[in-house]
mmCIF file of C-alpha atoms in Angstrom:
data_model
loop_
_atom_site.group_PDB
_atom_site.id
_atom_site.type_symbol
_atom_site.label_atom_id
_atom_site.label_comp_id
_atom_site.label_asym_id
_atom_site.label_seq_id
_atom_site.Cartn_x
_atom_site.Cartn_y
_atom_site.Cartn_z
ATOM 1 C CA UNK A 1 -100.283 74.168 18.086
ATOM 2 C CA UNK A 2 -96.457 73.695 17.857
ATOM 3 C CA UNK A 3 -94.913 76.187 20.409
ATOM 4 C CA UNK A 4 -93.005 78.539 18.432
ATOM 5 C CA UNK A 5 -90.831 81.540 19.331
ATOM 6 C CA UNK A 6 -91.334 84.302 16.886
ATOM 7 C CA UNK A 7 -91.910 86.760 19.849
ATOM 8 C CA UNK A 8 -95.247 87.851 19.082
ATOM 9 C CA UNK A 9 -97.491 87.492 21.929
ATOM 10 C CA UNK A 10 -100.510 86.350 20.080
ATOM 11 C CA UNK A 11 -102.233 85.373 23.142
ATOM 12 C CA UNK A 12 -102.217 89.030 24.421
ATOM 13 C CA UNK A 13 -103.745 90.388 21.029
ATOM 14 C CA UNK A 14 -106.376 87.671 21.048
ATOM 15 C CA UNK A 15 -107.429 88.789 24.580
ATOM 16 C CA UNK A 16 -107.342 92.501 23.473
ATOM 17 C CA UNK A 17 -109.355 91.533 20.756
ATOM 18 C CA UNK A 18 -112.135 90.073 23.048
ATOM 19 C CA UNK A 19 -111.835 93.050 25.317
ATOM 20 C CA UNK A 20 -112.318 95.481 22.655
ATOM 21 C CA UNK A 21 -115.275 93.634 21.123
ATOM 22 C CA UNK A 22 -117.065 94.783 24.295
ATOM 23 C CA UNK A 23 -115.690 98.165 24.761
ATOM 24 C CA UNK A 24 -115.247 99.805 21.198
ATOM 25 C CA UNK A 25 -114.489 103.094 22.843
ATOM 26 C CA UNK A 26 -111.166 101.662 23.935
ATOM 27 C CA UNK A 27 -110.277 100.920 20.707
ATOM 28 C CA UNK A 28 -110.446 104.471 19.474
ATOM 29 C CA UNK A 29 -106.706 105.528 18.805
ATOM 30 C CA UNK A 30 -105.557 108.950 17.879
ATOM 31 C CA UNK A 31 -101.556 108.764 16.604
ATOM 32 C CA UNK A 32 -99.907 112.070 16.228
ATOM 33 C CA UNK A 33 -97.062 113.604 14.460
ATOM 34 C CA UNK A 34 -95.581 117.199 14.533
ATOM 35 C CA UNK A 35 -93.253 118.208 11.805
ATOM 36 C CA UNK A 36 -91.089 121.471 11.995
ATOM 37 C CA UNK A 37 -89.984 123.114 9.048
ATOM 38 C CA UNK A 38 -86.031 123.547 9.261
ATOM 39 C CA UNK A 39 -85.044 125.058 5.728
ATOM 40 C CA UNK A 40 -85.950 124.589 1.975
ATOM 41 C CA UNK A 41 -87.858 121.318 1.934
ATOM 42 C CA UNK A 42 -86.049 119.900 5.117
ATOM 43 C CA UNK A 43 -87.977 119.154 7.901
ATOM 44 C CA UNK A 44 -87.945 117.310 11.220
ATOM 45 C CA UNK A 45 -90.845 115.408 12.482
ATOM 46 C CA UNK A 46 -91.459 114.190 16.178
ATOM 47 C CA UNK A 47 -93.461 111.403 17.510
ATOM 48 C CA UNK A 48 -93.917 110.261 21.027
ATOM 49 C CA UNK A 49 -97.725 110.713 22.473
ATOM 50 C CA UNK A 50 -100.718 108.990 21.356
ATOM 51 C CA UNK A 51 -104.172 108.284 22.735
ATOM 52 C CA UNK A 52 -105.791 104.762 23.176
ATOM 53 C CA UNK A 53 -107.370 102.502 25.608
ATOM 54 C CA UNK A 54 -109.075 105.475 27.001
ATOM 55 C CA UNK A 55 -106.100 107.590 27.910
ATOM 56 C CA UNK A 56 -102.973 109.477 26.936
ATOM 57 C CA UNK A 57 -100.166 107.145 26.243
ATOM 58 C CA UNK A 58 -96.603 107.480 25.279
ATOM 59 C CA UNK A 59 -93.697 105.656 23.542
ATOM 60 C CA UNK A 60 -90.659 104.854 25.600
ATOM 61 C CA UNK A 61 -88.695 107.257 23.640
ATOM 62 C CA UNK A 62 -89.339 110.421 21.479
ATOM 63 C CA UNK A 63 -88.691 109.450 17.607
ATOM 64 C CA UNK A 64 -87.291 111.934 15.493
ATOM 65 C CA UNK A 65 -87.235 111.672 11.481
ATOM 66 C CA UNK A 66 -85.722 114.101 8.812
ATOM 67 C CA UNK A 67 -87.284 114.704 5.534
ATOM 68 C CA UNK A 68 -85.768 116.270 2.587
ATOM 69 C CA UNK A 69 -85.410 116.017 -1.033
ATOM 70 C CA UNK A 70 -82.475 114.433 -2.747
ATOM 71 C CA UNK A 71 -79.815 116.370 -4.455
ATOM 72 C CA UNK A 72 -81.231 115.874 -7.865
ATOM 73 C CA UNK A 73 -83.915 118.041 -6.937
ATOM 74 C CA UNK A 74 -81.717 120.956 -5.984
ATOM 75 C CA UNK A 75 -82.085 119.936 -2.174
ATOM 76 C CA UNK A 76 -79.683 118.818 0.399
ATOM 77 C CA UNK A 77 -80.882 115.216 1.181
ATOM 78 C CA UNK A 78 -81.006 115.579 4.812
ATOM 79 C CA UNK A 79 -83.231 112.649 5.012
ATOM 80 C CA UNK A 80 -85.756 110.596 2.736
ATOM 81 C CA UNK A 81 -88.665 112.127 0.982
ATOM 82 C CA UNK A 82 -91.949 112.143 2.449
ATOM 83 C CA UNK A 83 -93.309 109.701 0.151
ATOM 84 C CA UNK A 84 -90.670 107.236 1.141
ATOM 85 C CA UNK A 85 -92.025 107.362 4.577
ATOM 86 C CA UNK A 86 -95.400 105.810 3.433
ATOM 87 C CA UNK A 87 -93.178 102.902 2.070
ATOM 88 C CA UNK A 88 -91.429 102.546 5.530
ATOM 89 C CA UNK A 89 -94.870 102.108 7.116
ATOM 90 C CA UNK A 90 -96.104 99.688 4.585
ATOM 91 C CA UNK A 91 -92.850 97.627 4.648
ATOM 92 C CA UNK A 92 -92.742 97.538 8.405
ATOM 93 C CA UNK A 93 -96.541 96.610 8.432
ATOM 94 C CA UNK A 94 -95.815 93.714 6.137
ATOM 95 C CA UNK A 95 -93.019 92.001 8.163
ATOM 96 C CA UNK A 96 -94.930 92.660 11.446
ATOM 97 C CA UNK A 97 -98.096 90.864 9.951
ATOM 98 C CA UNK A 98 -96.147 87.852 8.618
ATOM 99 C CA UNK A 99 -94.719 87.416 12.066
ATOM 100 C CA UNK A 100 -98.097 87.793 13.612
ATOM 101 C CA UNK A 101 -99.958 85.444 11.172
ATOM 102 C CA UNK A 102 -97.108 82.685 11.571
ATOM 103 C CA UNK A 103 -97.202 82.904 15.428
ATOM 104 C CA UNK A 104 -100.536 82.256 15.140
ATOM 105 C CA UNK A 105 -100.335 79.190 12.626
ATOM 106 C CA UNK A 106 -97.545 77.641 14.687
ATOM 107 C CA UNK A 107 -94.844 78.349 12.139
ATOM 108 C CA UNK A 108 -91.426 79.173 13.394
ATOM 109 C CA UNK A 109 -89.789 82.033 11.363
ATOM 110 C CA UNK A 110 -85.981 82.325 10.477
ATOM 111 C CA UNK A 111 -86.017 85.402 8.513
ATOM 112 C CA UNK A 112 -88.578 87.692 6.768
ATOM 113 C CA UNK A 113 -87.597 90.421 4.401
ATOM 114 C CA UNK A 114 -90.281 92.600 2.727
ATOM 115 C CA UNK A 115 -89.142 94.843 -0.089
ATOM 116 C CA UNK A 116 -91.545 97.287 -1.523
ATOM 117 C CA UNK A 117 -91.227 99.315 -4.919
ATOM 118 C CA UNK A 118 -93.542 102.256 -5.364
ATOM 119 C CA UNK A 119 -93.943 103.739 -8.928
ATOM 120 C CA UNK A 120 -94.370 107.440 -8.744
ATOM 121 C CA UNK A 121 -94.606 109.706 -11.698
ATOM 122 C CA UNK A 122 -93.347 113.096 -10.343
ATOM 123 C CA UNK A 123 -95.237 115.154 -12.955
ATOM 124 C CA UNK A 124 -97.939 114.776 -10.432
ATOM 125 C CA UNK A 125 -96.462 116.692 -7.437
ATOM 126 C CA UNK A 126 -94.622 119.196 -9.998
ATOM 127 C CA UNK A 127 -98.140 120.094 -11.612
ATOM 128 C CA UNK A 128 -97.011 119.275 -15.199
ATOM 129 C CA UNK A 129 -99.896 117.492 -15.926
ATOM 130 C CA UNK A 130 -103.224 117.513 -13.719
ATOM 131 C CA UNK A 131 -104.216 114.025 -14.919
ATOM 132 C CA UNK A 132 -101.117 112.546 -13.377
ATOM 133 C CA UNK A 133 -101.804 111.066 -10.132
ATOM 134 C CA UNK A 134 -100.014 112.727 -7.243
ATOM 135 C CA UNK A 135 -98.764 109.607 -5.276
ATOM 136 C CA UNK A 136 -97.995 106.122 -6.187
ATOM 137 C CA UNK A 137 -99.264 104.511 -9.381
ATOM 138 C CA UNK A 138 -98.628 101.134 -8.011
ATOM 139 C CA UNK A 139 -96.599 99.420 -5.554
ATOM 140 C CA UNK A 140 -94.880 95.958 -5.862
ATOM 141 C CA UNK A 141 -94.218 93.667 -2.871
ATOM 142 C CA UNK A 142 -91.476 91.239 -2.733
ATOM 143 C CA UNK A 143 -91.281 88.715 0.215
ATOM 144 C CA UNK A 144 -88.110 86.601 1.007
ATOM 145 C CA UNK A 145 -88.918 84.028 3.809
ATOM 146 C CA UNK A 146 -87.165 81.418 5.619
ATOM 147 C CA UNK A 147 -89.154 79.496 8.006
ATOM 148 C CA UNK A 148 -89.980 75.924 9.222
ATOM 149 C CA UNK A 149 -92.734 75.285 7.010
ATOM 150 C CA UNK A 150 -93.593 73.970 3.476
ATOM 151 C CA UNK A 151 -93.344 76.313 0.350
ATOM 152 C CA UNK A 152 -97.155 75.986 0.664
ATOM 153 C CA UNK A 153 -97.514 77.131 3.979
ATOM 154 C CA UNK A 154 -95.258 80.126 3.587
ATOM 155 C CA UNK A 155 -97.071 81.102 0.263
ATOM 156 C CA UNK A 156 -100.271 80.818 2.608
ATOM 157 C CA UNK A 157 -98.663 83.193 5.174
ATOM 158 C CA UNK A 158 -98.267 86.005 2.691
ATOM 159 C CA UNK A 159 -101.416 85.570 0.771
ATOM 160 C CA UNK B 1 -91.453 139.270 -6.447
ATOM 161 C CA UNK B 2 -89.545 139.863 -3.346
ATOM 162 C CA UNK B 3 -86.310 137.799 -2.963
ATOM 163 C CA UNK B 4 -86.990 135.258 0.062
ATOM 164 C CA UNK B 5 -84.607 132.973 1.685
ATOM 165 C CA UNK B 6 -86.802 130.014 2.532
ATOM 166 C CA UNK B 7 -84.202 127.702 1.016
ATOM 167 C CA UNK B 8 -86.332 126.407 -1.484
ATOM 168 C CA UNK B 9 -84.757 126.313 -5.095
ATOM 169 C CA UNK B 10 -88.165 127.009 -6.559
ATOM 170 C CA UNK B 11 -86.283 128.097 -10.069
ATOM 171 C CA UNK B 12 -84.911 124.539 -10.196
ATOM 172 C CA UNK B 13 -88.263 122.962 -9.461
ATOM 173 C CA UNK B 14 -89.932 125.111 -12.374
ATOM 174 C CA UNK B 15 -87.065 124.217 -14.950
ATOM 175 C CA UNK B 16 -87.552 120.536 -13.907
ATOM 176 C CA UNK B 17 -91.171 120.831 -14.570
ATOM 177 C CA UNK B 18 -90.396 122.164 -17.980
ATOM 178 C CA UNK B 19 -87.607 119.532 -18.846
ATOM 179 C CA UNK B 20 -90.240 116.753 -17.498
ATOM 180 C CA UNK B 21 -93.043 118.026 -19.718
ATOM 181 C CA UNK B 22 -91.013 117.160 -22.585
ATOM 182 C CA UNK B 23 -89.466 114.168 -21.370
ATOM 183 C CA UNK B 24 -92.156 112.138 -19.329
ATOM 184 C CA UNK B 25 -89.953 109.189 -19.075
ATOM 185 C CA UNK B 26 -87.481 110.762 -16.943
ATOM 186 C CA UNK B 27 -90.492 111.484 -14.382
ATOM 187 C CA UNK B 28 -91.082 107.858 -13.605
ATOM 188 C CA UNK B 29 -89.469 107.355 -10.320
ATOM 189 C CA UNK B 30 -89.495 104.171 -8.154
ATOM 190 C CA UNK B 31 -88.940 104.528 -4.463
ATOM 191 C CA UNK B 32 -87.952 101.455 -2.721
ATOM 192 C CA UNK B 33 -87.795 100.337 1.031
ATOM 193 C CA UNK B 34 -86.689 97.020 2.475
ATOM 194 C CA UNK B 35 -88.023 95.881 5.954
ATOM 195 C CA UNK B 36 -85.878 93.012 7.897
ATOM 196 C CA UNK B 37 -88.008 91.334 10.913
ATOM 197 C CA UNK B 38 -86.238 91.486 13.863
ATOM 198 C CA UNK B 39 -88.527 89.537 16.508
ATOM 199 C CA UNK B 40 -92.137 89.883 17.657
ATOM 200 C CA UNK B 41 -93.395 92.718 15.464
ATOM 201 C CA UNK B 42 -90.157 94.646 15.474
ATOM 202 C CA UNK B 43 -88.513 95.244 12.165
ATOM 203 C CA UNK B 44 -85.780 97.637 10.720
ATOM 204 C CA UNK B 45 -86.607 99.102 7.335
ATOM 205 C CA UNK B 46 -83.886 100.561 5.250
ATOM 206 C CA UNK B 47 -83.968 103.191 2.276
ATOM 207 C CA UNK B 48 -81.130 104.332 0.177
ATOM 208 C CA UNK B 49 -81.430 103.597 -3.415
ATOM 209 C CA UNK B 50 -84.173 104.944 -5.958
ATOM 210 C CA UNK B 51 -84.838 105.199 -9.514
ATOM 211 C CA UNK B 52 -85.379 108.368 -11.418
ATOM 212 C CA UNK B 53 -84.571 110.712 -14.215
ATOM 213 C CA UNK B 54 -83.877 107.650 -16.154
ATOM 214 C CA UNK B 55 -81.363 106.146 -13.985
ATOM 215 C CA UNK B 56 -80.431 104.479 -10.552
ATOM 216 C CA UNK B 57 -80.049 107.241 -7.768
ATOM 217 C CA UNK B 58 -79.236 107.240 -4.187
ATOM 218 C CA UNK B 59 -79.579 109.203 -1.086
ATOM 219 C CA UNK B 60 -76.139 110.377 0.492
ATOM 220 C CA UNK B 61 -76.643 107.921 3.385
ATOM 221 C CA UNK B 62 -78.618 104.920 4.096
ATOM 222 C CA UNK B 63 -81.651 105.698 6.363
ATOM 223 C CA UNK B 64 -82.715 103.003 8.907
ATOM 224 C CA UNK B 65 -86.011 102.912 10.638
ATOM 225 C CA UNK B 66 -87.377 100.839 13.658
ATOM 226 C CA UNK B 67 -91.037 99.894 13.787
ATOM 227 C CA UNK B 68 -92.733 97.944 16.720
ATOM 228 C CA UNK B 69 -95.843 98.060 18.921
ATOM 229 C CA UNK B 70 -95.961 100.039 22.177
ATOM 230 C CA UNK B 71 -95.946 98.207 25.340
ATOM 231 C CA UNK B 72 -99.666 98.404 25.784
ATOM 232 C CA UNK B 73 -99.800 95.693 23.025
ATOM 233 C CA UNK B 74 -97.499 93.341 24.917
ATOM 234 C CA UNK B 75 -94.639 94.649 22.604
ATOM 235 C CA UNK B 76 -91.330 96.145 23.144
ATOM 236 C CA UNK B 77 -91.935 99.604 21.741
ATOM 237 C CA UNK B 78 -88.458 99.495 19.794
ATOM 238 C CA UNK B 79 -89.896 102.258 17.426
ATOM 239 C CA UNK B 80 -93.116 103.759 16.207
ATOM 240 C CA UNK B 81 -95.728 101.749 14.698
ATOM 241 C CA UNK B 82 -96.116 101.205 10.929
ATOM 242 C CA UNK B 83 -99.119 103.606 10.806
ATOM 243 C CA UNK B 84 -97.518 106.191 12.338
ATOM 244 C CA UNK B 85 -94.715 106.291 9.687
ATOM 245 C CA UNK B 86 -97.685 107.300 7.525
ATOM 246 C CA UNK B 87 -98.205 110.400 9.529
ATOM 247 C CA UNK B 88 -94.589 111.359 9.541
ATOM 248 C CA UNK B 89 -94.729 111.232 5.512
ATOM 249 C CA UNK B 90 -97.931 113.339 5.696
ATOM 250 C CA UNK B 91 -96.631 116.029 8.338
ATOM 251 C CA UNK B 92 -93.269 116.358 6.264
ATOM 252 C CA UNK B 93 -95.090 116.473 3.159
ATOM 253 C CA UNK B 94 -97.094 119.535 4.468
ATOM 254 C CA UNK B 95 -94.335 121.562 5.700
ATOM 255 C CA UNK B 96 -92.230 121.124 2.517
ATOM 256 C CA UNK B 97 -95.321 122.141 0.703
ATOM 257 C CA UNK B 98 -95.870 125.244 2.664
ATOM 258 C CA UNK B 99 -92.143 126.284 2.244
ATOM 259 C CA UNK B 100 -92.423 125.687 -1.436
ATOM 260 C CA UNK B 101 -95.611 127.737 -2.163
ATOM 261 C CA UNK B 102 -94.284 130.379 0.370
ATOM 262 C CA UNK B 103 -91.041 130.658 -1.686
ATOM 263 C CA UNK B 104 -92.998 130.789 -4.932
ATOM 264 C CA UNK B 105 -95.229 133.590 -3.516
ATOM 265 C CA UNK B 106 -92.473 135.602 -2.177
ATOM 266 C CA UNK B 107 -93.306 135.066 1.324
ATOM 267 C CA UNK B 108 -90.733 134.908 4.109
ATOM 268 C CA UNK B 109 -91.311 132.208 6.631
ATOM 269 C CA UNK B 110 -90.008 132.132 10.113
ATOM 270 C CA UNK B 111 -91.528 129.059 11.177
ATOM 271 C CA UNK B 112 -93.742 126.410 10.212
ATOM 272 C CA UNK B 113 -95.066 123.572 12.142
ATOM 273 C CA UNK B 114 -97.827 121.000 10.948
ATOM 274 C CA UNK B 115 -99.319 118.726 13.402
ATOM 275 C CA UNK B 116 -101.365 115.673 12.287
ATOM 276 C CA UNK B 117 -103.747 113.558 14.477
ATOM 277 C CA UNK B 118 -104.931 110.450 12.851
ATOM 278 C CA UNK B 119 -108.020 108.668 14.116
ATOM 279 C CA UNK B 120 -107.743 104.886 14.017
ATOM 280 C CA UNK B 121 -110.203 102.286 15.318
ATOM 281 C CA UNK B 122 -107.922 99.402 16.175
ATOM 282 C CA UNK B 123 -110.697 96.996 15.860
ATOM 283 C CA UNK B 124 -110.183 96.753 12.283
ATOM 284 C CA UNK B 125 -106.605 95.722 12.545
ATOM 285 C CA UNK B 126 -107.264 93.185 15.169
ATOM 286 C CA UNK B 127 -110.252 91.889 13.202
ATOM 287 C CA UNK B 128 -113.024 92.456 15.721
ATOM 288 C CA UNK B 129 -115.397 93.686 13.109
ATOM 289 C CA UNK B 130 -114.953 93.322 9.282
ATOM 290 C CA UNK B 131 -117.155 96.538 8.898
ATOM 291 C CA UNK B 132 -114.579 98.587 10.819
ATOM 292 C CA UNK B 133 -111.875 100.329 8.381
ATOM 293 C CA UNK B 134 -108.300 99.054 8.751
ATOM 294 C CA UNK B 135 -106.666 102.400 8.639
ATOM 295 C CA UNK B 136 -107.151 106.062 9.608
ATOM 296 C CA UNK B 137 -110.819 107.129 9.854
ATOM 297 C CA UNK B 138 -109.914 110.777 9.419
ATOM 298 C CA UNK B 139 -106.836 113.014 9.715
ATOM 299 C CA UNK B 140 -106.819 116.379 11.436
ATOM 300 C CA UNK B 141 -104.100 118.872 10.294
ATOM 301 C CA UNK B 142 -103.126 121.953 12.470
ATOM 302 C CA UNK B 143 -100.667 124.423 10.902
ATOM 303 C CA UNK B 144 -98.786 126.990 13.154
ATOM 304 C CA UNK B 145 -96.991 129.467 10.801
ATOM 305 C CA UNK B 146 -95.262 132.434 11.502
ATOM 306 C CA UNK B 147 -94.322 134.676 8.570
ATOM 307 C CA UNK B 148 -93.801 138.092 6.974
ATOM 308 C CA UNK B 149 -97.232 138.051 5.446
ATOM 309 C CA UNK B 150 -100.811 139.132 6.349
ATOM 310 C CA UNK B 151 -103.268 136.613 8.011
ATOM 311 C CA UNK B 152 -105.079 136.304 4.710
ATOM 312 C CA UNK B 153 -101.820 135.325 2.540
ATOM 313 C CA UNK B 154 -100.823 132.935 5.572
ATOM 314 C CA UNK B 155 -104.434 131.179 5.110
ATOM 315 C CA UNK B 156 -104.170 131.171 1.519
ATOM 316 C CA UNK B 157 -100.589 129.329 1.884
ATOM 317 C CA UNK B 158 -102.329 126.617 3.708
ATOM 318 C CA UNK B 159 -105.323 126.297 1.528
#
């Protein structure tokens, strides 16, 4: 396997896989977020602590996120909407996944961008029609990848 | 209904509901996020534009979010993990929901906090066992609400 420098410590992840295969209890994680209402639909959510590998853990720093509604919903737009945070999670999961798989396959990446478009009929959350799903109807993912690899290998990367 | 000052413009939301009942096309929103790989499993995700009410819209400012893995996964912990962003979305949705329902019921809120705990068996994402779900097994929600209302009314608020 070519030595590539995508910065993913695949070896550590493969070792963790073997350790956790024998110690499933250590694989039980609890992630936590706490949201404090500010005013209107504006809230501030904090994340720092989590549980995993059998004990309490914490991120190096506390992360703080504002959520609100945009001005077209008669709100102050102090942050993105709650549903957009789901897209942040999805998009960041996709780029990390591509980097990990590329590292494992010996593909040197130059750039990766994942764009997600989530279609959402807001009649669901407004209660206009109980038949309308309250959430995304579908999510489209677009990758833009530049790597030292054939088009075929890059396509296989995101498959 | 008592006049309460939770800051949610319920009137505007109820009017929007009536408008969208007659104009379902305007209720079709597309939310977007674009994630750029940095190094390892570290990415930066940006959100500003969305589509809704029949035209392109944008948040007042661009929001930028770092995602990474914690140091216990041999990464640099430049941000919370992708799965934790799902909890940010859920927790902020819950506080906004409580504020909106309280406003609609004439309940003056003093404070609202929603804490979410998501249990996640990481053997799923590591591929240890294909029978392990890759995602949350369950999510526990804890509310802490102080409001000018009876215990019963507050309980009904979160039901």
